[in-house]
Coordinates of C-alpha atoms in Angstrom, one line a residue:
M1 CA -22.9 2.1 -22.5
C2 CA -21.2 5.4 -23.4
R3 CA -22.1 6.5 -26.6
C4 CA -18.4 6.8 -27.5
P5 CA -16.1 9.1 -30.1
F6 CA -16.1 7.8 -34.1
G7 CA -12.2 4.2 -33.6
R8 CA -12.9 4.5 -30.3
L9 CA -14.9 1.0 -28.3
G10 CA -15.3 -0.6 -24.8
D11 CA -17.8 0.6 -21.3
G12 CA -15.5 3.3 -21.2
C13 CA -14.1 4.2 -25.0
E14 CA -10.7 3.7 -23.3
L15 CA -10.3 1.8 -26.3
D16 CA -8.8 3.0 -29.4
F17 CA -9.3 0.5 -31.8
L18 CA -8.5 3.6 -35.1
A19 CA -5.2 5.1 -34.0
P20 CA -3.6 3.9 -36.8
C21 CA -6.0 6.5 -38.5
K22 CA -3.9 8.5 -37.3
Q23 CA -1.7 11.0 -38.3
R24 CA -0.1 11.7 -34.5
P25 CA -1.6 9.6 -31.4
D26 CA -3.2 12.9 -31.1
G27 CA -4.7 12.7 -34.2
I28 CA -8.6 12.6 -35.5
P29 CA -9.0 9.1 -37.4
S30 CA -10.6 8.9 -41.0
C31 CA -11.5 5.6 -42.3
G32 CA -11.6 7.8 -45.4
G33 CA -10.9 6.9 -49.4
E34 CA -8.4 9.8 -51.7
V35 CA -5.7 9.6 -48.8
T36 CA -3.1 6.5 -48.4
K37 CA -3.1 5.5 -45.0
S38 CA -1.5 2.7 -43.5
C39 CA -1.9 -1.3 -44.4
E40 CA -2.9 -1.5 -40.8
C41 CA -5.5 1.5 -41.0
I42 CA -7.2 -0.2 -43.6
Q43 CA -7.6 -3.5 -42.1
R44 CA -9.1 -2.2 -38.8
C45 CA -10.9 0.2 -40.4
R46 CA -12.4 -2.9 -42.2
L47 CA -12.9 -4.8 -40.0
Y48 CA -14.6 -1.6 -37.6
V49 CA -17.0 -1.0 -40.7
C50 CA -18.5 -4.5 -41.7
G51 CA -16.8 -7.2 -38.7
N52 CA -16.6 -10.0 -40.8
K53 CA -18.6 -10.2 -43.5
D54 CA -16.7 -11.7 -46.2
F55 CA -18.8 -8.8 -48.7
C56 CA -18.2 -4.9 -47.1
G57 CA -19.7 -2.8 -49.6
K58 CA -17.8 1.2 -49.5
G59 CA -16.4 1.7 -52.9
R60 CA -12.4 2.2 -53.0
M61 CA -12.4 2.5 -49.1
F62 CA -11.8 -1.0 -48.3
S63 CA -10.8 -1.3 -52.3
S64 CA -8.7 -5.3 -53.0
N65 CA -6.5 -3.2 -54.7
R66 CA -6.7 0.8 -52.6
G67 CA -2.3 1.5 -51.6
C68 CA -1.1 1.1 -48.5
Y69 CA 1.8 1.1 -46.6
M70 CA 3.5 -0.7 -43.3
R71 CA 6.7 0.6 -41.6
D72 CA 8.9 -2.7 -40.0
G73 CA 9.1 -3.4 -36.7
V74 CA 6.7 -0.5 -35.8
P75 CA 4.2 -2.2 -33.2
P76 CA -0.3 -2.6 -35.1
D77 CA -1.0 0.5 -32.5
E78 CA 1.4 3.0 -33.1
Q79 CA 1.3 2.2 -37.3
F80 CA -0.3 5.6 -37.9
S81 CA -0.8 7.0 -41.3
L82 CA 1.8 9.9 -41.5
I83 CA 3.0 9.7 -45.4
P84 CA 6.2 8.6 -45.4
E85 CA 8.7 10.6 -46.4
A86 CA 10.9 9.9 -50.5
N87 CA 14.0 8.9 -48.4
E88 CA 12.7 7.4 -44.7
T89 CA 13.4 3.7 -44.5
G90 CA 12.4 1.0 -43.3
V91 CA 9.3 1.4 -45.5
K92 CA 6.9 -1.1 -47.4
Y93 CA 4.5 -0.3 -50.5
F94 CA 1.8 -2.4 -50.9
E95 CA -1.5 -2.7 -53.6
G96 CA -3.9 -3.6 -51.3
Y97 CA -4.1 -4.6 -47.5
A98 CA -4.5 -7.8 -47.2
D99 CA -2.0 -10.1 -45.9
S100 CA -1.2 -11.7 -49.4
A101 CA -1.0 -7.6 -50.6
K102 CA 2.3 -8.1 -53.2
E103 CA 4.2 -5.1 -52.7
V104 CA 4.6 -2.4 -55.6
P105 CA 6.8 1.6 -56.1
R106 CA 6.4 4.0 -53.4
D107 CA 4.7 6.6 -56.3
E108 CA 1.9 3.9 -56.6
A109 CA 1.3 3.4 -53.8
L110 CA 0.0 6.8 -53.2
F111 CA -2.2 7.3 -56.0
D112 CA -5.3 7.5 -56.4
K113 CA -6.0 6.9 -59.9
S114 CA -9.6 8.3 -59.3
S115 CA -8.4 11.2 -58.5
K116 CA -5.3 11.6 -60.1
T117 CA -3.9 13.0 -56.9
K118 CA -0.4 11.9 -55.2
S119 CA -0.4 11.1 -51.3
E120 CA 2.1 13.8 -50.0
P121 CA 4.5 14.3 -46.8
L122 CA 2.8 16.9 -44.1
N123 CA 6.0 19.7 -44.5
K124 CA 4.9 19.9 -48.3
C125 CA 2.4 21.7 -47.7
S126 CA 2.1 24.8 -46.1
D127 CA 2.6 24.9 -41.9
N128 CA 2.1 20.8 -42.1
C129 CA -2.0 21.7 -43.2
S130 CA -2.0 22.8 -39.2
G131 CA -1.8 19.3 -37.6
K132 CA -6.3 19.4 -39.8
G133 CA -5.1 17.3 -42.9
Y134 CA -3.7 15.7 -44.9
C135 CA -1.1 16.4 -48.4
A136 CA -1.4 16.4 -51.8
S137 CA -0.4 16.4 -55.0
W138 CA -1.9 17.0 -58.7
N139 CA 1.1 16.2 -61.6
K140 CA 3.5 16.7 -59.0
Q141 CA 3.5 20.4 -58.7
T142 CA 0.3 21.4 -57.6
Y143 CA 0.4 20.4 -53.6
S144 CA -3.3 21.9 -51.5
C145 CA -4.1 20.6 -48.4
R146 CA -7.5 18.5 -47.5
C147 CA -8.2 18.7 -44.7
Y148 CA -10.6 16.9 -41.4
R149 CA -13.2 17.5 -41.3
G150 CA -14.5 20.4 -38.6
Y151 CA -11.9 22.1 -40.5
A152 CA -11.2 24.4 -43.6
G153 CA -8.9 26.7 -45.7
S154 CA -6.1 27.0 -47.4
M155 CA -3.9 25.5 -44.7
C156 CA -6.9 24.0 -42.8
E157 CA -5.9 27.3 -40.1
L158 CA -10.1 26.9 -39.6
E159 CA -12.5 25.5 -37.6
A160 CA -15.5 24.6 -39.8
P161 CA -17.8 22.7 -37.4
S162 CA -19.6 19.6 -39.0
C163 CA -21.7 19.0 -36.1
F164 CA -25.4 18.3 -36.2
L165 CA -26.3 22.1 -33.8
N166 CA -23.2 22.6 -33.4
C167 CA -23.6 20.4 -30.2
S168 CA -26.0 23.2 -29.3
G169 CA -23.1 24.5 -27.6
R170 CA -23.0 22.0 -24.4
G171 CA -19.7 20.6 -25.9
K172 CA -17.1 20.5 -28.3
C173 CA -16.9 19.3 -32.3
I174 CA -14.6 16.8 -33.2
D175 CA -14.8 15.4 -36.6
H176 CA -18.6 14.9 -36.8
F177 CA -18.8 13.8 -32.7
C178 CA -20.1 15.7 -30.4
H179 CA -18.1 15.8 -27.2
C180 CA -20.7 16.9 -25.2
K181 CA -21.0 18.3 -21.6
P182 CA -22.9 16.7 -18.7
P183 CA -25.3 16.2 -18.2
Y184 CA -25.3 16.3 -22.4
F185 CA -25.5 13.8 -24.7
S186 CA -26.9 12.1 -27.9
I187 CA -26.6 13.4 -31.3
G188 CA -26.7 17.2 -31.5
C189 CA -25.5 17.4 -27.6
S190 CA -29.7 17.3 -27.6
R191 CA -31.4 14.6 -24.6
S192 CA -30.0 15.0 -20.7
T193 CA -33.0 12.4 -19.4
V194 CA -33.1 9.2 -19.8
Y195 CA -36.1 6.5 -19.2
P196 CA -36.3 3.0 -17.6
K197 CA -36.4 0.6 -21.2
N198 CA -39.7 -0.9 -20.0
N199 CA -41.8 0.7 -17.2
P200 CA -45.3 -0.6 -17.2
S201 CA -46.7 2.7 -14.3
R202 CA -46.1 5.0 -17.0
P203 CA -49.0 6.8 -18.6
S204 CA -50.1 5.8 -21.9
P205 CA -48.9 7.3 -25.7
V206 CA -50.9 10.6 -26.2
G207 CA -50.3 12.8 -29.2
F208 CA -47.9 11.4 -31.7
K209 CA -44.6 11.4 -30.9
I210 CA -41.2 9.7 -32.6
Y211 CA -38.3 8.1 -30.3
M212 CA -34.4 8.6 -31.1
Y213 CA -32.1 5.3 -31.1
E214 CA -29.3 6.2 -29.5
L215 CA -27.0 3.8 -31.4
N216 CA -22.8 4.0 -30.4
T217 CA -21.0 5.2 -33.3
Q218 CA -19.7 1.6 -34.6
L219 CA -23.2 1.3 -34.9
A220 CA -24.6 4.4 -37.0
Y221 CA -21.8 7.0 -37.5
E222 CA -21.9 9.8 -40.7
L223 CA -18.8 8.5 -42.4
A224 CA -16.6 10.7 -44.2
Y225 CA -15.6 8.6 -46.6
F226 CA -13.6 11.1 -48.8
V227 CA -11.0 13.1 -46.4
G228 CA -10.9 16.4 -48.2
W229 CA -12.9 18.8 -50.7
R230 CA -15.4 15.4 -51.3
A231 CA -18.8 15.5 -49.6
H232 CA -22.2 13.2 -49.6
D233 CA -24.0 15.3 -53.1
P234 CA -26.4 17.4 -51.6
I235 CA -28.9 16.1 -53.3
Y236 CA -28.8 13.1 -50.8
I237 CA -28.7 15.1 -47.4
A238 CA -32.6 15.2 -46.6
Y239 CA -32.6 13.0 -44.1
Q240 CA -29.6 15.9 -42.6
K241 CA -32.5 18.5 -42.9
F242 CA -35.0 17.0 -41.7
M243 CA -32.9 15.0 -38.2
A244 CA -31.6 18.5 -37.7
Q245 CA -35.2 20.0 -37.2
F246 CA -36.8 16.4 -35.8
L247 CA -33.7 17.5 -32.8
L248 CA -35.2 20.4 -32.2
S249 CA -38.5 19.8 -32.8
S250 CA -41.6 19.2 -30.3
V251 CA -42.6 16.0 -32.1
R252 CA -39.5 14.4 -30.2
T253 CA -39.7 12.3 -26.8
E254 CA -37.3 10.9 -25.1
D255 CA -39.2 8.5 -23.0
P256 CA -39.5 5.1 -25.8
L257 CA -43.5 4.5 -24.0
E258 CA -44.3 7.6 -25.0
A259 CA -43.5 6.6 -29.0
S260 CA -46.1 6.6 -31.7
L261 CA -43.1 5.6 -34.2
F262 CA -38.9 5.2 -33.5
Y263 CA -36.1 6.7 -35.9
V264 CA -33.4 4.8 -36.1
P265 CA -31.0 7.4 -37.1
A266 CA -28.5 4.6 -39.7
F267 CA -26.9 7.1 -41.4
M268 CA -27.5 4.8 -44.9
F269 CA -25.8 7.0 -47.3
S270 CA -22.6 6.6 -45.6
Y271 CA -23.2 2.8 -46.0
S272 CA -24.7 2.6 -49.6
S273 CA -23.2 5.8 -51.4
N274 CA -25.6 6.4 -54.3
G275 CA -25.5 3.8 -55.9
G276 CA -25.2 0.8 -53.3
S277 CA -27.4 -0.3 -50.4
G278 CA -25.7 -0.7 -47.8
R279 CA -27.9 -4.4 -46.7
E280 CA -25.4 -5.1 -45.4
H281 CA -25.3 -2.2 -42.4
A282 CA -28.5 -2.5 -42.2
K283 CA -29.1 -5.9 -41.8
P284 CA -27.1 -6.7 -38.2
L285 CA -28.0 -3.1 -37.2
F286 CA -31.0 -3.9 -37.1
D287 CA -30.6 -7.9 -35.3
Y288 CA -28.9 -5.5 -32.5
I289 CA -31.8 -3.7 -32.2
Q290 CA -34.4 -6.5 -31.7
R291 CA -31.6 -7.7 -29.1
T292 CA -31.0 -5.2 -27.3
W293 CA -34.5 -3.7 -26.5
P294 CA -38.0 -4.5 -26.4
Y295 CA -39.7 -2.2 -28.5
W296 CA -38.9 -4.1 -32.1
N297 CA -41.2 -6.6 -31.0
R298 CA -43.8 -5.0 -30.4
T299 CA -45.1 -5.0 -33.4
G300 CA -42.5 -6.6 -35.8
G301 CA -40.9 -2.9 -36.2
R302 CA -44.0 -2.4 -38.5
D303 CA -43.7 1.8 -35.6
H304 CA -39.7 2.0 -36.7
F305 CA -38.5 3.8 -39.1
V306 CA -35.8 4.4 -41.9
W307 CA -33.8 6.5 -44.5
T308 CA -32.5 5.2 -47.4
P309 CA -32.1 7.8 -49.4
A310 CA -29.6 6.2 -52.7
D311 CA -30.9 6.1 -56.5
H312 CA -31.8 3.0 -55.8
G313 CA -33.9 3.7 -51.9
A314 CA -34.9 -0.3 -50.4
C315 CA -35.0 -1.6 -53.1
G316 CA -31.3 -3.9 -53.1
W317 CA -32.6 -4.2 -48.9
D318 CA -34.5 -8.5 -48.3
A319 CA -37.6 -9.5 -46.9
S320 CA -36.3 -9.7 -44.2
L321 CA -36.8 -5.8 -43.6
S322 CA -39.5 -5.2 -45.1
Q323 CA -41.1 -4.4 -42.1
L324 CA -39.6 -1.4 -41.0
I325 CA -41.2 2.1 -42.6
R326 CA -38.6 3.3 -45.2
V327 CA -38.0 6.3 -46.2
S328 CA -37.0 6.9 -49.6
H329 CA -37.1 9.4 -52.5
F330 CA -37.6 6.2 -54.7
G331 CA -41.3 4.7 -54.7
M332 CA -40.8 2.6 -57.3
H333 CA -43.9 0.1 -56.8
T334 CA -43.4 -2.5 -59.1
T335 CA -41.6 -5.3 -60.2
H336 CA -41.3 -4.7 -63.7
T337 CA -41.2 -1.6 -66.5
T338 CA -42.5 -1.9 -69.8
F339 CA -39.0 -2.0 -71.6
F340 CA -36.9 -3.8 -67.9
K341 CA -38.7 -6.7 -67.1
D342 CA -37.1 -7.3 -64.2
F343 CA -36.6 -4.7 -61.6
G344 CA -33.4 -4.4 -59.2
H345 CA -35.0 -5.3 -55.9
R346 CA -34.8 -8.1 -53.4
G347 CA -37.1 -11.1 -51.6
H348 CA -40.7 -8.4 -52.2
P349 CA -42.2 -9.4 -55.9
D350 CA -46.0 -8.2 -55.0
Y351 CA -44.6 -4.9 -54.3
G352 CA -41.3 -3.4 -55.9
C353 CA -38.8 -1.4 -53.8
Y354 CA -42.0 0.6 -52.0
H355 CA -44.8 -0.3 -50.2
P356 CA -47.8 2.8 -50.6
L357 CA -49.3 2.1 -48.0
K358 CA -46.2 1.7 -45.2
D359 CA -43.6 3.1 -47.0
V360 CA -42.5 7.2 -47.1
V361 CA -41.3 8.8 -50.1
A362 CA -39.5 12.2 -49.4
V363 CA -38.8 14.7 -51.3
P364 CA -34.7 15.2 -51.8
Y365 CA -33.0 18.6 -50.8
D366 CA -32.1 21.1 -53.3
P367 CA -30.2 24.1 -53.4
K368 CA -31.2 24.6 -56.3
M369 CA -35.0 25.1 -55.2
V370 CA -34.7 29.1 -54.9
T371 CA -33.5 29.6 -58.3
F372 CA -35.8 28.1 -60.0
L373 CA -38.9 29.7 -58.3
A374 CA -37.4 33.6 -58.6
N375 CA -39.1 33.5 -61.5
T376 CA -42.4 31.2 -60.8
Q377 CA -42.4 32.3 -57.0
N378 CA -45.3 35.4 -57.6
A379 CA -46.0 34.8 -61.1
T380 CA -50.2 34.3 -62.4
L381 CA -50.8 30.5 -64.4
E382 CA -50.5 34.2 -67.5
E383 CA -47.3 35.3 -66.7
R384 CA -45.8 32.0 -66.9
F385 CA -47.6 31.0 -69.9
R386 CA -46.6 34.2 -71.9
N387 CA -42.3 33.5 -71.2
K388 CA -42.8 29.6 -72.6
K389 CA -41.5 29.2 -75.8
K390 CA -40.8 25.7 -75.8
L391 CA -43.0 22.9 -76.6
F392 CA -40.8 20.3 -75.0
F393 CA -37.6 20.0 -73.5
F394 CA -34.9 17.6 -71.0
S395 CA -30.9 17.5 -70.4
G396 CA -30.0 14.7 -69.4
A397 CA -28.1 11.5 -70.2
V398 CA -29.3 9.2 -71.9
R399 CA -27.9 5.2 -72.1
D400 CA -28.5 1.7 -73.9
D401 CA -28.6 0.7 -70.2
P402 CA -32.2 -0.6 -69.6
A403 CA -31.7 -0.4 -66.0
Y404 CA -31.5 3.4 -66.9
A405 CA -34.7 4.9 -66.6
G406 CA -36.4 1.8 -67.8
S407 CA -35.1 2.9 -71.3
T408 CA -38.0 5.5 -71.1
R409 CA -35.0 8.3 -72.3
R410 CA -33.6 5.9 -75.5
V411 CA -36.9 5.0 -76.2
L412 CA -37.7 8.8 -76.5
D413 CA -34.2 10.4 -77.7
D414 CA -34.8 7.9 -80.9
L415 CA -38.0 9.5 -81.6
L416 CA -37.6 12.6 -81.2
R417 CA -34.4 13.3 -82.9
S418 CA -36.3 11.7 -85.6
W419 CA -39.2 14.6 -85.8
N420 CA -36.0 16.6 -85.9
D421 CA -39.1 19.6 -84.3
S422 CA -37.2 22.9 -83.4
E423 CA -39.9 23.1 -80.7
V424 CA -38.1 20.4 -78.8
N425 CA -35.8 21.6 -77.2
W426 CA -33.6 18.0 -76.4
S427 CA -30.0 17.5 -75.3
E428 CA -28.1 14.7 -74.0
A429 CA -25.1 18.0 -72.7
P430 CA -25.8 20.3 -70.1
A431 CA -28.2 23.2 -71.4
A432 CA -26.7 25.9 -70.4
N433 CA -28.7 28.0 -68.0
Y434 CA -31.2 25.4 -67.4
H435 CA -33.0 26.3 -65.2
L436 CA -34.6 29.1 -68.0
A437 CA -34.2 26.7 -70.3
F438 CA -37.1 24.2 -67.8
Q439 CA -39.4 27.4 -67.3
E440 CA -39.7 27.8 -71.4
A441 CA -41.9 24.7 -71.6
K442 CA -44.7 23.9 -71.7
F443 CA -44.0 21.3 -70.9
C444 CA -40.7 18.3 -69.5
L445 CA -40.1 15.1 -69.0
A446 CA -39.0 13.7 -65.7
P447 CA -38.1 10.2 -65.1
Y448 CA -35.8 8.4 -63.1
G449 CA -32.7 7.2 -63.7
Y450 CA -31.3 5.1 -62.4
G451 CA -33.0 5.6 -59.0
W452 CA -34.6 8.6 -58.4
G453 CA -34.9 11.6 -60.3
M454 CA -34.6 15.9 -59.6
R455 CA -36.7 17.0 -62.1
L456 CA -40.5 15.9 -60.4
H457 CA -40.3 18.8 -58.3
Q458 CA -38.1 21.6 -60.7
S459 CA -41.2 21.0 -62.8
I460 CA -43.6 21.7 -60.0
L461 CA -41.3 24.9 -58.4
G462 CA -40.9 26.1 -61.6
G463 CA -43.6 26.6 -62.7
L464 CA -44.6 23.8 -65.4
P465 CA -48.2 23.2 -65.9
K466 CA -48.1 19.5 -66.3
A467 CA -45.1 17.2 -66.5
H468 CA -44.3 12.9 -67.3
S469 CA -43.1 11.3 -64.0
V470 CA -42.1 7.7 -63.8
L471 CA -43.3 6.8 -60.3
Q472 CA -41.7 9.3 -58.3
P473 CA -44.8 9.5 -55.7
H474 CA -43.8 12.3 -54.2
A475 CA -45.7 14.6 -56.7
T476 CA -48.7 15.2 -55.0
P477 CA -47.5 15.6 -51.3
Q478 CA -45.1 18.6 -52.9
K479 CA -47.8 20.9 -53.7
R480 CA -47.7 21.2 -50.8
W481 CA -44.6 21.4 -49.9
C482 CA -43.9 24.9 -50.8
G483 CA -44.4 27.3 -53.4
A484 CA -46.7 31.5 -53.7
S485 CA -46.9 32.3 -50.0
R486 CA -49.0 35.3 -49.2
S487 CA -48.7 37.3 -45.6
N488 CA -52.9 36.1 -44.1
P489 CA -53.4 37.6 -40.6
T490 CA -54.2 35.2 -38.1
G491 CA -57.9 37.9 -37.8
K492 CA -59.0 36.7 -41.4
S493 CA -59.4 33.8 -40.4
Q494 CA -62.4 33.0 -42.2
Q495 CA -60.5 33.6 -45.3
V496 CA -59.1 30.6 -44.1
S497 CA -59.3 26.9 -45.6
P498 CA -59.6 23.7 -43.0
Q499 CA -56.2 22.4 -45.1
Q500 CA -54.9 25.8 -44.5
K501 CA -55.9 25.6 -40.6
A502 CA -55.0 22.1 -40.1
E503 CA -51.1 23.4 -41.9
R504 CA -50.9 25.6 -39.5
A505 CA -52.2 23.2 -36.1
T506 CA -48.9 21.1 -38.1
L507 CA -46.7 24.0 -37.9
R508 CA -47.8 25.4 -34.0
Q509 CA -46.5 20.7 -33.3
F510 CA -43.9 20.2 -35.7
G511 CA -42.1 23.8 -35.3
P512 CA -41.7 26.4 -37.7
E513 CA -38.9 26.1 -40.7
P514 CA -37.5 28.3 -42.1
Y515 CA -39.2 29.6 -45.6
S516 CA -35.3 29.4 -47.9
N517 CA -35.9 25.2 -46.1
R518 CA -38.6 24.7 -46.6
C519 CA -38.9 25.2 -50.6
K520 CA -35.7 22.7 -50.5
F521 CA -36.7 20.2 -47.6
G522 CA -40.1 20.0 -46.7
W523 CA -39.6 18.9 -43.8
V524 CA -43.2 18.8 -42.4
D525 CA -44.3 17.0 -45.2
T526 CA -42.5 14.3 -44.1
V527 CA -43.6 14.5 -41.1
E528 CA -47.2 14.5 -42.1
Q529 CA -46.4 11.0 -44.5
L530 CA -45.1 9.5 -41.1
R531 CA -47.5 10.6 -39.6
A532 CA -50.5 9.7 -41.7
R533 CA -49.1 6.0 -41.5
T534 CA -49.7 5.8 -37.4
R535 CA -53.4 6.1 -38.2
L536 CA -53.7 4.3 -41.7
S537 CA -56.9 1.3 -41.9
L538 CA -55.7 -1.0 -43.7
P539 CA -56.2 -5.0 -44.4
C540 CA -54.3 -7.9 -43.7
S541 CA -54.4 -8.3 -47.0
A542 CA -53.3 -6.2 -49.1
L543 CA -50.2 -5.8 -46.2
R544 CA -48.7 -8.4 -48.9
G545 CA -46.2 -10.7 -46.5
F546 CA -44.6 -7.8 -43.9
C547 CA -47.2 -8.7 -41.0
P548 CA -48.8 -12.1 -40.8
A549 CA -47.4 -12.5 -37.6
H550 CA -49.9 -9.8 -36.7
C551 CA -53.2 -10.3 -38.7
A552 CA -54.0 -14.2 -36.6
G553 CA -56.0 -13.0 -32.7
E554 CA -60.0 -12.5 -32.4
A555 CA -62.2 -10.5 -35.3
P556 CA -62.9 -6.7 -34.1
P557 CA -66.6 -5.6 -32.8
G558 CA -69.0 -5.8 -35.0
G559 CA -66.3 -7.6 -38.1
S560 CA -66.2 -11.2 -38.9
A561 CA -62.5 -13.6 -38.3
N562 CA -61.6 -12.6 -41.9
S563 CA -61.6 -9.1 -42.5
H564 CA -58.9 -7.7 -39.8
Y565 CA -57.4 -4.8 -40.1
V566 CA -54.0 -3.3 -38.7
V567 CA -53.2 0.1 -37.3
L568 CA -49.4 0.1 -38.6
G569 CA -47.0 1.4 -35.6
Q570 CA -49.8 1.6 -33.0
T571 CA -50.4 -0.6 -30.0
G572 CA -52.8 -2.0 -27.5
G573 CA -51.6 -1.2 -23.7
D574 CA -50.1 -4.9 -24.1
G575 CA -48.1 -4.7 -27.2
R576 CA -50.3 -6.2 -29.4
V577 CA -51.8 -4.7 -32.2
Q578 CA -54.4 -2.7 -32.3
H579 CA -57.5 -4.0 -35.1
L580 CA -60.9 -2.0 -36.3
A581 CA -63.8 -3.0 -38.0

């Protein structure tokens, strides 16, 4: 089966299903918000992305009051999303794309209330945006191009490829999809070999390997939520950094029968954004994987992992997907807090949103880390303390909603304001020179907000000797993730600790990581945590219900029938979970 470009369907990608989402027949389809599209486009986008599900959690992309237009007498496949001229006849404008949507004036349908911009005909912008973007206006005066993903410049005249690995020089990047030259395929044109789904004669797995599923773009794709300017907030793109490293890593295998773990490139953030869960995307995706490949059923999915980088990680997922390894930034592993009794998880009341025995909490990506490290990277502890002028620092939002930080921020705000202590630097407003104010304090508050927070790793890398954190257990791997670094010749091996030797062995297998990238996201540490999950031996009673189907069978050698242990992610030659004493 072909992996089709976004918007195309069929065994040979022959059906241009999202043709109405192009401005012209040879254009690039986009479902993104903030630009008014044809009603046919939005209807097809919803069907393409969400199928016939009643709920489609893509926010304004499928908002019931999103403006759209329809050209009378034009076939559905030719209802292109080219903004109509003001004097164009035979065009109707609507608030909403459903059949029951009400007709509205042109200016109302073309205006986006969130961005306060208006979609304009292409000829209002210079050089028609080179045919590589849309035209929009502010205050009916300033016109500017909103470029398709993969293009830049004031007239969208510059190519700015957005594909992983820039297609490895083996294909052309269009939107976020690599059109690869044979025999290459996969994300980033990074593969050239196909193995059968099941071949009993293949050798047993050796070493630690990860296999990545090849998914069609309709199943999982890095959606362009907005057209122009706005991309994902960089604090959420650790999963992209992981993907870029993984595609080139020797940890990757193209043969699924060699795999210790299976990576599902679900691009969850494209379907959840920061505030959602994406469960309406995840459930049919994993149902498809179970139906299509034989590997899930060997362990009930416990050797499969997926990134869930949204604020609440996998909190919104029900129990049917709890067996997965979820890689998130939010390790909320309790079901209630002191001030917020019922934290919002679904279907797994025993351990909240994160199971500390199987899930992984990864360090988020933070491009500001180089700034934080500038004054602390090579400083001694005495030098760091010498510049600390305040006892305590916090700068951030404070809200009355008990779901926000479990009311921690609100309680401390009330307390500290009553103290009026000059040693405390506490502000709801953004602090000027934030990183300097952070480093001038002896202590800081590192709470979560509606989800995980950035302050924990900032406090560690910023040189604070101690930080108060709230249920973000990536603190321990963070300490190994990035910090002061000095060269150490290999010849001085007697001075190298066992831990350093282990880290060097890890780097030899997982591949080098540029220091500048390692300071922003810990690829090696994330993979180390994943590998640890394949070696983790624990009693079935500790798994709290997510592996009951695999806890039956004979007792392990030397063990009793009620003391079974399982190894997550590893199976015997017959595909059953191994039991260890």
